[in-house]
Coordinates of C-alpha atoms in Angstrom, one line a residue:
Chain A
X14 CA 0.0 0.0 0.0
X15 CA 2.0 2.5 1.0
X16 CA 5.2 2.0 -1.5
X17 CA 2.5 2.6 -4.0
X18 CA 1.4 6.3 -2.7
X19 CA 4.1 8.8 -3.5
X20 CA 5.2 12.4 -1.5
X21 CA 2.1 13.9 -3.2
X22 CA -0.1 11.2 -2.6
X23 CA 0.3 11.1 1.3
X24 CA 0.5 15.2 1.3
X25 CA -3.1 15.1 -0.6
X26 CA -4.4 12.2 2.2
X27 CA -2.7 14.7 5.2
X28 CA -4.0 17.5 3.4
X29 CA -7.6 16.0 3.3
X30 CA -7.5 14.0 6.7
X31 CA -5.9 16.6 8.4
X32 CA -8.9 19.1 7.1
X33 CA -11.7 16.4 7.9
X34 CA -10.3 16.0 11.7
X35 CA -9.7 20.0 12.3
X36 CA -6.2 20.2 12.6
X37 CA -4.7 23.0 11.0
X38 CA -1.2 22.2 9.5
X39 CA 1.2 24.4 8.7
X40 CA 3.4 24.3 5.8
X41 CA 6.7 23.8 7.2
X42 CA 5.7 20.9 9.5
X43 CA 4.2 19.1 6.5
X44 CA 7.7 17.5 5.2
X45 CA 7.8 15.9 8.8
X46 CA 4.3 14.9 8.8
X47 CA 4.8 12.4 5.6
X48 CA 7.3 11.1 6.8
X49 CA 6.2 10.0 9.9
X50 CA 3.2 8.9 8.3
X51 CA 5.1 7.2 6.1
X52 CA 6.5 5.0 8.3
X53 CA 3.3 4.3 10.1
X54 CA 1.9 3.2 6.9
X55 CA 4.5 1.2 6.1
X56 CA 4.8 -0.6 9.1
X57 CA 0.8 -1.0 9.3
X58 CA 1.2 -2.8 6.1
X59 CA 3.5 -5.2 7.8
X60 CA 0.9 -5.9 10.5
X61 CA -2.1 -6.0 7.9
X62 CA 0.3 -8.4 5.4
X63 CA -0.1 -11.4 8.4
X64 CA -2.8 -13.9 7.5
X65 CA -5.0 -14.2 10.9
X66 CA -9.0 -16.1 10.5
X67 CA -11.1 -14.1 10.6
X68 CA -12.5 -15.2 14.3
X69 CA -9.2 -14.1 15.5
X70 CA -10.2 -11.3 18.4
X71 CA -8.4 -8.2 19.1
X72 CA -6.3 -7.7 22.2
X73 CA -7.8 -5.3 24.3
X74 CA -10.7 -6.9 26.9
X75 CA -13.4 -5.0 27.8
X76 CA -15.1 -6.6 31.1
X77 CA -18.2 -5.4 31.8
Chain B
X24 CA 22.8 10.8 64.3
X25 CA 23.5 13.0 60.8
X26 CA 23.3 10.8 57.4
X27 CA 27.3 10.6 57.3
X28 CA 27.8 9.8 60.6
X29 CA 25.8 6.8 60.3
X30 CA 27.5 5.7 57.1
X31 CA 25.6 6.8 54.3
X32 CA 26.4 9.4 51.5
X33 CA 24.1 9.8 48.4
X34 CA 25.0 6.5 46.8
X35 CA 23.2 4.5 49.9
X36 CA 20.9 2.4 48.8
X37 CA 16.9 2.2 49.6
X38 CA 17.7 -1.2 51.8
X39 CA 20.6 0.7 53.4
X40 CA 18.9 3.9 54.4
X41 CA 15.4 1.5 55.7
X42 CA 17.7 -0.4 57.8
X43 CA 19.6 2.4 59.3
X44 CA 15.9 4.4 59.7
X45 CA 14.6 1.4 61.1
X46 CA 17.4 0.8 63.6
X47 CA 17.2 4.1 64.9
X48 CA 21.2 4.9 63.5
X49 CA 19.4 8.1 61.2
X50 CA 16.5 10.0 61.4
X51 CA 14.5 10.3 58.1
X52 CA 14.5 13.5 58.5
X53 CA 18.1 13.9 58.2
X54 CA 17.7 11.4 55.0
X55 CA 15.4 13.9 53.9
X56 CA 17.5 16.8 54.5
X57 CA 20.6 14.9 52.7
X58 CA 18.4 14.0 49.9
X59 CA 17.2 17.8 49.3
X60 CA 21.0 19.1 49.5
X61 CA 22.1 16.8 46.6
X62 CA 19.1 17.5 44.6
X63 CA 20.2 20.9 44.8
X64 CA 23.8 20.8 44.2
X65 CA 23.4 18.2 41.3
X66 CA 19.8 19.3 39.6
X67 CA 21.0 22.4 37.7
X68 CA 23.8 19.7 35.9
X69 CA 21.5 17.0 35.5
X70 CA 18.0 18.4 34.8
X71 CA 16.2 15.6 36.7
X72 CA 13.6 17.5 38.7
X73 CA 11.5 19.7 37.3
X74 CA 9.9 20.0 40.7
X75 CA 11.0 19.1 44.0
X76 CA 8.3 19.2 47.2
X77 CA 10.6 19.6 50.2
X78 CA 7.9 21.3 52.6
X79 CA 5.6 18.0 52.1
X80 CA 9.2 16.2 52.3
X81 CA 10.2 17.2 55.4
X82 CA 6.5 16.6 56.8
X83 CA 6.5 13.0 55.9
X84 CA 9.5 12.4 57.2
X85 CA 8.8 13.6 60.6
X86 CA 5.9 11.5 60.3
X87 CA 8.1 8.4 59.4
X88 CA 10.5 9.4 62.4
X89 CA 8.0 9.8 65.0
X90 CA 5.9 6.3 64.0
X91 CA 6.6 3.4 66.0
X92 CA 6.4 0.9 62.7
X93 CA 8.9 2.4 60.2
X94 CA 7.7 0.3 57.0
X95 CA 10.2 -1.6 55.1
X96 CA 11.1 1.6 52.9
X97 CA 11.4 4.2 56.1
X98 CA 12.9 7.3 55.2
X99 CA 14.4 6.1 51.9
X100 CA 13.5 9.5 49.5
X101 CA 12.2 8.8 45.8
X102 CA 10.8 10.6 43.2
X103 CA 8.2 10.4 40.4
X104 CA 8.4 10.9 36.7
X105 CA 5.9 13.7 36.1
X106 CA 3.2 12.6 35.1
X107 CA 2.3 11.0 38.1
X108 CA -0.3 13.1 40.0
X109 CA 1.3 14.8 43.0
X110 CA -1.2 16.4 45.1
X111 CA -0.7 19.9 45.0
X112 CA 1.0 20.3 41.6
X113 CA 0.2 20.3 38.2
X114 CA 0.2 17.0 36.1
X115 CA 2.7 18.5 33.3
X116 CA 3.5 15.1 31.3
X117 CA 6.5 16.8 30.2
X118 CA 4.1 19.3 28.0
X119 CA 3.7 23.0 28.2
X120 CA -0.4 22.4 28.3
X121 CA -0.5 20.3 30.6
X122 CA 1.1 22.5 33.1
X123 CA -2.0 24.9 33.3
X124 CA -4.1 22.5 34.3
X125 CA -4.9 22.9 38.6
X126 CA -2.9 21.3 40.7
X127 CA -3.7 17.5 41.3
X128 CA -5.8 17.0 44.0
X129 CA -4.6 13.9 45.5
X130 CA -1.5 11.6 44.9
X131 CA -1.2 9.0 42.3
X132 CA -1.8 5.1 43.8
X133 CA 1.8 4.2 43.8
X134 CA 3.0 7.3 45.3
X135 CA 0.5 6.2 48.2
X136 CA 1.9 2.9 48.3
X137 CA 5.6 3.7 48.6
X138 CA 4.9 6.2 51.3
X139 CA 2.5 3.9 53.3
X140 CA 5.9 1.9 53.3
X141 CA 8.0 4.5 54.7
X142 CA 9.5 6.2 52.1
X143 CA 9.2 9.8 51.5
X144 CA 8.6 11.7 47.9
X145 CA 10.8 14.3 47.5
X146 CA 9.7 15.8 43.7
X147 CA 8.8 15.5 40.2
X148 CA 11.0 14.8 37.6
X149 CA 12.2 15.6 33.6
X150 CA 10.6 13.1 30.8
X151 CA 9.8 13.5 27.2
X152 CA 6.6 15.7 26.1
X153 CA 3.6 13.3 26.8
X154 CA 5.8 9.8 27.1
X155 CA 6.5 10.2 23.2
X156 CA 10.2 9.8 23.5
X157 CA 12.8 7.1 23.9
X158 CA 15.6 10.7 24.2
X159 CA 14.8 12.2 27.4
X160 CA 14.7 15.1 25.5
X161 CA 12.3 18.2 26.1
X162 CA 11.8 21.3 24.3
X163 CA 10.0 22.9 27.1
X164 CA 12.1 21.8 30.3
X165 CA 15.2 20.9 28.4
X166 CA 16.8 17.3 28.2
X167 CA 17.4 15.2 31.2
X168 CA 21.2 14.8 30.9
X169 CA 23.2 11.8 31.8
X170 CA 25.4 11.4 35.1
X171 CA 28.0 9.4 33.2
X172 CA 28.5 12.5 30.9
X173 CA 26.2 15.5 30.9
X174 CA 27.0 15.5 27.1
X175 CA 24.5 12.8 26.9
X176 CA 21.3 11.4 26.7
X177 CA 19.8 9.6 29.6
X178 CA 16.9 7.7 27.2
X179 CA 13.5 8.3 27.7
X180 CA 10.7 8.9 28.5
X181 CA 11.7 8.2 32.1
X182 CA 14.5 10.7 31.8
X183 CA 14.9 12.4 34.5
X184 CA 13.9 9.4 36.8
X185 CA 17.1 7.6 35.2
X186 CA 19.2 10.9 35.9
X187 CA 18.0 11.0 39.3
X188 CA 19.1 7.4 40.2
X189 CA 22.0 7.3 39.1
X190 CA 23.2 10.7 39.9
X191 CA 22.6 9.3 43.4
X192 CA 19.7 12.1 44.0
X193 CA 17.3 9.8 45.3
X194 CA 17.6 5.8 45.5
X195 CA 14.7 5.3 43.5
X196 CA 12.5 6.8 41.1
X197 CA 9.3 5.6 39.8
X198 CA 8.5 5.6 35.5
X199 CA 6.6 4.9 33.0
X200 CA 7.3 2.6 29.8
X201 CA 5.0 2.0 26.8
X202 CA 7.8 0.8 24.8
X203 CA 10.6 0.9 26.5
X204 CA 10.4 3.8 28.5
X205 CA 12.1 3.0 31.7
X206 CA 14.0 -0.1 29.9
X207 CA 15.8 2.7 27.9
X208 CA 17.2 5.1 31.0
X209 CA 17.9 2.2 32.8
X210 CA 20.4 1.3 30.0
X211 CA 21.8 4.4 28.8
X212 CA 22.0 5.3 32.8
X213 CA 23.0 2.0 34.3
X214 CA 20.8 1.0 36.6
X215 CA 18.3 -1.5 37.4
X216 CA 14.8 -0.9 36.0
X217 CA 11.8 -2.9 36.3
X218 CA 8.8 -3.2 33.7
X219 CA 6.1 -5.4 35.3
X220 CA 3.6 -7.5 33.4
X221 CA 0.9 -5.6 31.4
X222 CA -1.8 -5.0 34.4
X223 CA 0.2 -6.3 37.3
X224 CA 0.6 -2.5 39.1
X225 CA -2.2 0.4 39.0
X226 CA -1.7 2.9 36.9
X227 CA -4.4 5.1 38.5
X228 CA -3.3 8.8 38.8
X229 CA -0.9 9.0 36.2
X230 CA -1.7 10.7 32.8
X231 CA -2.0 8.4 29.9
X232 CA -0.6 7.6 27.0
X233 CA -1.5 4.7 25.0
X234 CA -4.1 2.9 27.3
X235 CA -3.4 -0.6 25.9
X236 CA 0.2 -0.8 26.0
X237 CA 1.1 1.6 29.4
X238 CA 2.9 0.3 32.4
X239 CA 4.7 1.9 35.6
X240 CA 7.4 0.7 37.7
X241 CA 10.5 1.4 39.5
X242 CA 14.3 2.3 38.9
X243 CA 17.1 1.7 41.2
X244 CA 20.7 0.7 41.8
X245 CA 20.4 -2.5 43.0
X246 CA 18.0 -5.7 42.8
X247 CA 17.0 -5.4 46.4
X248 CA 16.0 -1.8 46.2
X249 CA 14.4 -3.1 42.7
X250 CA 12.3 -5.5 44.7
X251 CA 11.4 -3.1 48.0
X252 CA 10.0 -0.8 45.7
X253 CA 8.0 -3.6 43.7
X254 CA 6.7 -5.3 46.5
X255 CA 5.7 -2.1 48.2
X256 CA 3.4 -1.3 45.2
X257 CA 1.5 -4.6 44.3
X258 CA -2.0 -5.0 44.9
X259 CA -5.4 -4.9 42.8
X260 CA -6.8 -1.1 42.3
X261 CA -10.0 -0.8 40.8
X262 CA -9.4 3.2 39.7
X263 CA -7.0 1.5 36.7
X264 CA -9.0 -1.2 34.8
X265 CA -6.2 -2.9 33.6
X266 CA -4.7 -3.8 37.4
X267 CA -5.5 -7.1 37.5
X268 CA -7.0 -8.6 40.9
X269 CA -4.3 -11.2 41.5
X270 CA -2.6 -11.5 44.6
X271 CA 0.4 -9.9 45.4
X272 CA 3.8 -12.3 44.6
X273 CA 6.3 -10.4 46.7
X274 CA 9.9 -11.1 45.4
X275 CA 12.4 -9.4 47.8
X276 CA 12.4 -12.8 49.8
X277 CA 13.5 -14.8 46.5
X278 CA 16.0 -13.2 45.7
X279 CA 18.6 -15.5 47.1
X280 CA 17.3 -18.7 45.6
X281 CA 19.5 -18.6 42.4
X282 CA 19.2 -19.6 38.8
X283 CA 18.7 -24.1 39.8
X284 CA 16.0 -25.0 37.4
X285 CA 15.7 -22.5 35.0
X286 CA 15.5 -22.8 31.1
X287 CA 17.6 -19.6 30.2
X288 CA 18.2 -18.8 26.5
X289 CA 19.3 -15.7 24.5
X290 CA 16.6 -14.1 21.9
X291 CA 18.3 -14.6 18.4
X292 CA 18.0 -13.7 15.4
X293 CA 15.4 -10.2 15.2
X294 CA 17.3 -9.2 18.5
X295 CA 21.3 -9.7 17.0
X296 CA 20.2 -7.4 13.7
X297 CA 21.0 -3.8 14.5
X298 CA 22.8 -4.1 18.0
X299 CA 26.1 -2.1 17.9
X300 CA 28.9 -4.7 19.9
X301 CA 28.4 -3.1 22.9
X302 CA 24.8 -4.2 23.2
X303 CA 25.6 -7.8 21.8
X304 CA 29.1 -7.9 24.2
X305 CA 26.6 -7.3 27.5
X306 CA 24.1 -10.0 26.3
X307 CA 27.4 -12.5 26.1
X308 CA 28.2 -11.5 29.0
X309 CA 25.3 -12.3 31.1
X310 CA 24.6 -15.6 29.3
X311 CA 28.1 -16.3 30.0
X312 CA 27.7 -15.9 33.7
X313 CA 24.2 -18.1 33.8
X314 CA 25.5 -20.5 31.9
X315 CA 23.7 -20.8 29.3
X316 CA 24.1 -21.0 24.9
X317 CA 20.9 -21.9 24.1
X318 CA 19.1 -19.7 21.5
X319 CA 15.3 -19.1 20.8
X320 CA 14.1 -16.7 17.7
X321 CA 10.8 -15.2 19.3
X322 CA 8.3 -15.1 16.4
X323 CA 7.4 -12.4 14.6
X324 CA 9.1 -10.1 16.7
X325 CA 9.4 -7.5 13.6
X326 CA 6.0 -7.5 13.2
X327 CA 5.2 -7.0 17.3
X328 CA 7.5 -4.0 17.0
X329 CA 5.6 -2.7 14.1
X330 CA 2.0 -3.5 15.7
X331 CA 3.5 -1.4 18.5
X332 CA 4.4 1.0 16.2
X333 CA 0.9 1.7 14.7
X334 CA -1.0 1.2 18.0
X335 CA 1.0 3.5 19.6
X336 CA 0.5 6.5 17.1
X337 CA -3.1 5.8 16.5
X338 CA -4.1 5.7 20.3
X339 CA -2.0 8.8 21.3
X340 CA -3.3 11.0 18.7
X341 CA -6.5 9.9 19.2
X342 CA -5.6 10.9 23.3
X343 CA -4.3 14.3 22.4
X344 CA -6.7 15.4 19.4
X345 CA -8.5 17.7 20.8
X346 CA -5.1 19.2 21.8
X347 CA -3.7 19.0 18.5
X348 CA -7.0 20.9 17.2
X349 CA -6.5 24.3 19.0
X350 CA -2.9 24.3 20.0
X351 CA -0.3 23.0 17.8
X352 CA 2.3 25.0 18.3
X353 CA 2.2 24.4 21.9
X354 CA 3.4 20.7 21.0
X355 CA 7.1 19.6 21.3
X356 CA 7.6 19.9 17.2
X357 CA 8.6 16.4 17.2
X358 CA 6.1 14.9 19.3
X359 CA 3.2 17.0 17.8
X360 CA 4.5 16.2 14.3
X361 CA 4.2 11.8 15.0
X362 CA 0.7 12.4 16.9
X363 CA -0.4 13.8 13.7
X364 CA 0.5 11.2 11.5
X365 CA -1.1 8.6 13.8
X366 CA -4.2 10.4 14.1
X367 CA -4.2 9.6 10.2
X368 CA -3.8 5.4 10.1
X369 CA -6.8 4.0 9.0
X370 CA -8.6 2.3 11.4
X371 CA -7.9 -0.9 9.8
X372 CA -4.7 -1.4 10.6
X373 CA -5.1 -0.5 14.3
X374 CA -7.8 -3.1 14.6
X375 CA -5.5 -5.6 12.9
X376 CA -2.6 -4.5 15.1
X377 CA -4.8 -5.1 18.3
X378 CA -6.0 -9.0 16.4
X379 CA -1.9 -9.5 16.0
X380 CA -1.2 -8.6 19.6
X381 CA -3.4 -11.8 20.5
X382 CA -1.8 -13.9 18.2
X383 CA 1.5 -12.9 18.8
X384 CA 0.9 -13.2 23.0
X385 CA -0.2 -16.8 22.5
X386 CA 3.2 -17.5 20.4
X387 CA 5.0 -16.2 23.3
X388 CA 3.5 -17.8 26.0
X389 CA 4.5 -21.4 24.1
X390 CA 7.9 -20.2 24.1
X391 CA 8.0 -19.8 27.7
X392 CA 6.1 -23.4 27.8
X393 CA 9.9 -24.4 27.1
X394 CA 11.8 -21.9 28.1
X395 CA 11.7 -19.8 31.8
X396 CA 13.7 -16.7 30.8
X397 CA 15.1 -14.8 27.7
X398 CA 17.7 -12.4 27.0
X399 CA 17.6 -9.5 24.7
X400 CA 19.8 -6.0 24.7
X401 CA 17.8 -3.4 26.1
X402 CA 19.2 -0.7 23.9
X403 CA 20.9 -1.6 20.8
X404 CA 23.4 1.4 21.8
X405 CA 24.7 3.1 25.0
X406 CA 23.8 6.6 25.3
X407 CA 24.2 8.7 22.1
X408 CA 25.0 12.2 22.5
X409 CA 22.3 14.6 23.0
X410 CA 21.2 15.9 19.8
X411 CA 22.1 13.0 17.7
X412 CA 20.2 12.2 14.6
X413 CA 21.6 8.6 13.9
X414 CA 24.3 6.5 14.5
X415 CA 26.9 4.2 13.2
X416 CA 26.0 0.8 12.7
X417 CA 28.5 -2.1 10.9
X418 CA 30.2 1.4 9.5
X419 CA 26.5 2.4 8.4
X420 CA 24.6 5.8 9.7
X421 CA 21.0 4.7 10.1
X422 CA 18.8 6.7 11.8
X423 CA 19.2 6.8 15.6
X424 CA 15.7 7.3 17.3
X425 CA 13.6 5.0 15.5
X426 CA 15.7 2.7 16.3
X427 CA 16.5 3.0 20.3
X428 CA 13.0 1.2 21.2
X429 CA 13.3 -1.7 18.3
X430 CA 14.3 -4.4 21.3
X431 CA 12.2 -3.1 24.1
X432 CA 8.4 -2.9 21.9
X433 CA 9.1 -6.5 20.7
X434 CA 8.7 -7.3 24.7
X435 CA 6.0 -4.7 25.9
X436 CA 3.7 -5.7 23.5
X437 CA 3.0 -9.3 24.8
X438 CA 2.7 -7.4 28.5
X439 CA 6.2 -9.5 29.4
X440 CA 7.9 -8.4 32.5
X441 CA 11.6 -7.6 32.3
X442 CA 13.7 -6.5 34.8
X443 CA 16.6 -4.3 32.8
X444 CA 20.3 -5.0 34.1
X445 CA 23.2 -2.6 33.8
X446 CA 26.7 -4.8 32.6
X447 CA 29.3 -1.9 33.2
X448 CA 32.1 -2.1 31.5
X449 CA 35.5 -0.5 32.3
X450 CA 36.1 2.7 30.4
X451 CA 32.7 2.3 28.6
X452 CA 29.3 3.6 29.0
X453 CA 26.4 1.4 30.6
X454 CA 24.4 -0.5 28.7
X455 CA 21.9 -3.2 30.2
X456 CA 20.3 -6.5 29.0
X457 CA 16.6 -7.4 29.4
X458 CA 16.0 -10.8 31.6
X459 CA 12.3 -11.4 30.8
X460 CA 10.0 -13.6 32.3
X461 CA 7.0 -15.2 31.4
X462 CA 3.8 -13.6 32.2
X463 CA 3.1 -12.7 36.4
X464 CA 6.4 -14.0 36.7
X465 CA 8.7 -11.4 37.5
X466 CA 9.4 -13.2 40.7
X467 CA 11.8 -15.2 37.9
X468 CA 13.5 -12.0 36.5
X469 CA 14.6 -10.8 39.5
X470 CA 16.0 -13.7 40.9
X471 CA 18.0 -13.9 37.8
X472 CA 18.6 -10.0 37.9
X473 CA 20.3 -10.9 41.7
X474 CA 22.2 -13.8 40.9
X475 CA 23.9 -11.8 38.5
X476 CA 24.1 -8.7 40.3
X477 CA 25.9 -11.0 43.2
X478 CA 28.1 -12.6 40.4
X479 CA 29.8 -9.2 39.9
X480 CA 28.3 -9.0 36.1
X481 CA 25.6 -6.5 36.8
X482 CA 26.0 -3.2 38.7
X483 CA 24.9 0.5 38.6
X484 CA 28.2 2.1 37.9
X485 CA 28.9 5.6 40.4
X486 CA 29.5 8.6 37.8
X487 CA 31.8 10.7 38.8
X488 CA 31.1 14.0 39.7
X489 CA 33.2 17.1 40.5
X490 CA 30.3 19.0 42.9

């Protein structure tokens, strides 16, 4: 996934994420922002690339 | 008597400083006073306290001097990374926004603990803005600086708890660690640092980070101290709902039984790639002196540190949103800049992250089905200078702090307690090995931790300092 998006790609997804969750972004933090997210993406691909069945439950418990 | 005259000096230990309380050889309020003096000779060096509460100080420790039962940590002085809650001051989490907030109300439940045992809390110290750090860097307090050489970094978040220890301000210090943020000071400081399984000690009073991975728990300069803080703070808490109701499994009385019976073997493969030879010469080192060459490879471990990765951005930005909405600039750039990102990760790949925790948890508890402990570096470097952007691996410059946490997230994310060991070396700067256990086991770690600590291989090194 993300070794398919290039710099502009992920610019136009902070650009419009960014916009949709109110956070105002200034230009000269942007560089730092892709990169970061980036990363994120490329290491949520590595999660998401692992075969788990689909009955497989998250981690976190909720007792009521 | 005064604190010299019964044979202490800052470098006495939590044990030390009980038993002399206890015996009647020191006041605590002399401790105290002792305590204060070297936090304000050494703090403007070191950077460790950002706030130090020597009126309430000296109040407990008149308390703790005129009770008949002194508690098994009388008088010893500690402090508290700060974003525990100390009643009276403001929860500041490292961050400039936090600081405005009113003063906490009432202590944090650990703080409690420790001084229903005796010991007295003597401040607040450094850490990285909002526990998003592995530096113990801050753009609003300035970085924690290392006792070993000021020109350094101490590792974060717990910053200025490691700085504290092992600049012999206090003998213990309380953190936090997510990923690795007390496994990391304890190695670039040299000192002894306890993360506890995933639920085993309240978290109530603190201020959060990322709810699903966030521990607390002690640092000191030896195992015993280690273990007096530990036991001092087990115990169910229904204010955190992750504390688990289990009953307490004290561990200062094991920690003479030795290593007989245990399967010990050293993490390979993941946890050799990127370790400079320091960090792999410390790990020799201790399996060398528990006898042990057995290897394991822990599975997936790549993959745990990435789930880490993405859980940890995706949670934290979701913490500090509202934050991020109407005052950026208030952020530590760097901090403000990765919360940002992570509040844009699709949602898949955090609920897949969370599904690949339980997966992954259930691999490791079959490797300790045949094995009772592991090794792994804590750090795959000893402290970098502060500053630093990357450093030199196999004659390569990769980037340095994305890669300080790669061994301590593997561990963390299956709730695993470790107790972090410091393997001095003469001429060289700490570094320390993780000895992890399997889960509600840390009884295990530390009995390991002491055996080596009594073979001579681990030890808090004393910086030198010209005061």
């Amino acid at each position: 996934m993300p070794d398919l998006m290039t710099d502009d790609e992920i610019d136009a997804l902070v650009i419009a994420g960014t916009r949709l969750l109110g956070i105002a972004v200034a230009p000269e933090w942007r560089a730092t922002v892709r990169t970061n997210l980036f990363v994120s993406l490329s290491l949520g691909a590595l999660v998401a690339g692992f075969d788990l069945p689909d009955e497989a439950e998250p981690a976190p418990v909720f007792v009521a | 008597m005064t604190f010299d005259h019964a044979g202490l000096d800052e470098w006495a230990s939590a044990g030390e400083i009980a038993r002399a309380v206890g015996a009647g050889r020191v006041s605590a309020a002399a401790v105290t006073q002792a305590a204060l003096a070297t936090i304000a000779r050494r703090n403007p060096a070191l950077n460790a306290f950002t706030d130090v509460v020597a009126e309430r100080a000296r109040a407990r420790a008149a308390a703790v001097d005129a009770a008949r039962a002194k508690g098994p940590l009388a008088g010893v002085p500690f402090a508290v990374k700060n974003l525990f809650d100390v009643a009276g001051l403001p929860t500041r989490a490292g961050s400039l926004i936090n600081r405005e907030r009113p003063p906490a109300t009432a202590d944090a439940t650990l703080i409690t603990r420790l001084e229903a045992a005796g010991a007295v809390l003597v401040g607040a110290l450094n850490m990285g803005e909002y526990a998003y750090d592995f530096t113990g860097e801050n753009s609003h307090d300035g970085a924690s600086r290392n006792p070993h050489d000021l020109s350094r970094m101490t590792g974060g978040s717990s910053g200025g708890s490691g700085g504290a220890v092992a600049g012999g301000l206090v003998p213990i210090a309380l953190g936090s660690d997510t990923n690795g943020s007390i496994r990391v000071p304890a190695s670039f400081c040299g000192l002894f640092g306890l993360k506890p399984t995933y639920g085993r000690l309240s978290r109530a009073g603190t201020f959060p980070f990322v709810a699903s991975l966030d521990h607390l728990g002690p640092l000191a300069r030896t195992v015993e101290d280690l273990a007096l803080a530990y036991d001092a703070m087990q115990g169910a808490d229904a204010a955190d709902p992750a504390c688990q109701d289990r009953p307490a499994r004290k561990v200062a009385g094991v920690l003479a039984d030795g290593i007989g019976g245990l399967r010990i073997a050293v993490a390979s493969g993941y946890f050799e790639r990127g370790a400079a030879p320091d960090a792999l010469a410390a790990v020799r080192a201790v399996s060398a002196a528990l006898g042990t060459d057995r290897r394991t490879e822990v599975p997936e471990a790549a993959r745990a540190r990435a789930a880490a990765y993405v859980i940890t951005a995706s949670e934290g930005a979701a913490l500090h949103l509202d934050r991020l909405r109407a005052r950026p600039r208030d952020f530590d750039p760097a901090v403000r800049d990765r919360l940002i990102a992570g509040a844009l990760i699709p949602a898949p790949l955090l609920v897949r992250a969370h599904k690949f925790r339980r997966w992954y948890a259930a691999r490791v508890q079959e490797l300790f089905g045949r094995i009772d402990v592991l090794l792994a570096p804590a750090t795959p470097m000893s402290a970098p200078l502060l500053g630093q952007q990357s450093f030199s691996l196999d004659g390569q410059d990769v980037p340095l702090r994305p890669n300080i946490g790669i061994f301590t997230q593997p561990i963390s994310f299956a709730g695993l307690p470790v107790v972090a060991v410091p393997v001095p070396s003469p001429g060289r700067l700490p570094i320390a090995v993780q000895v992890i256990a399997a889960p509600w086991r840390e009884d295990i770690a530390f009995r390991v931790a002491a055996f080596l600590e009594q073979a001579g291989i681990a030890a808090a090194p004393r910086p030198t300092f010209k005061d």
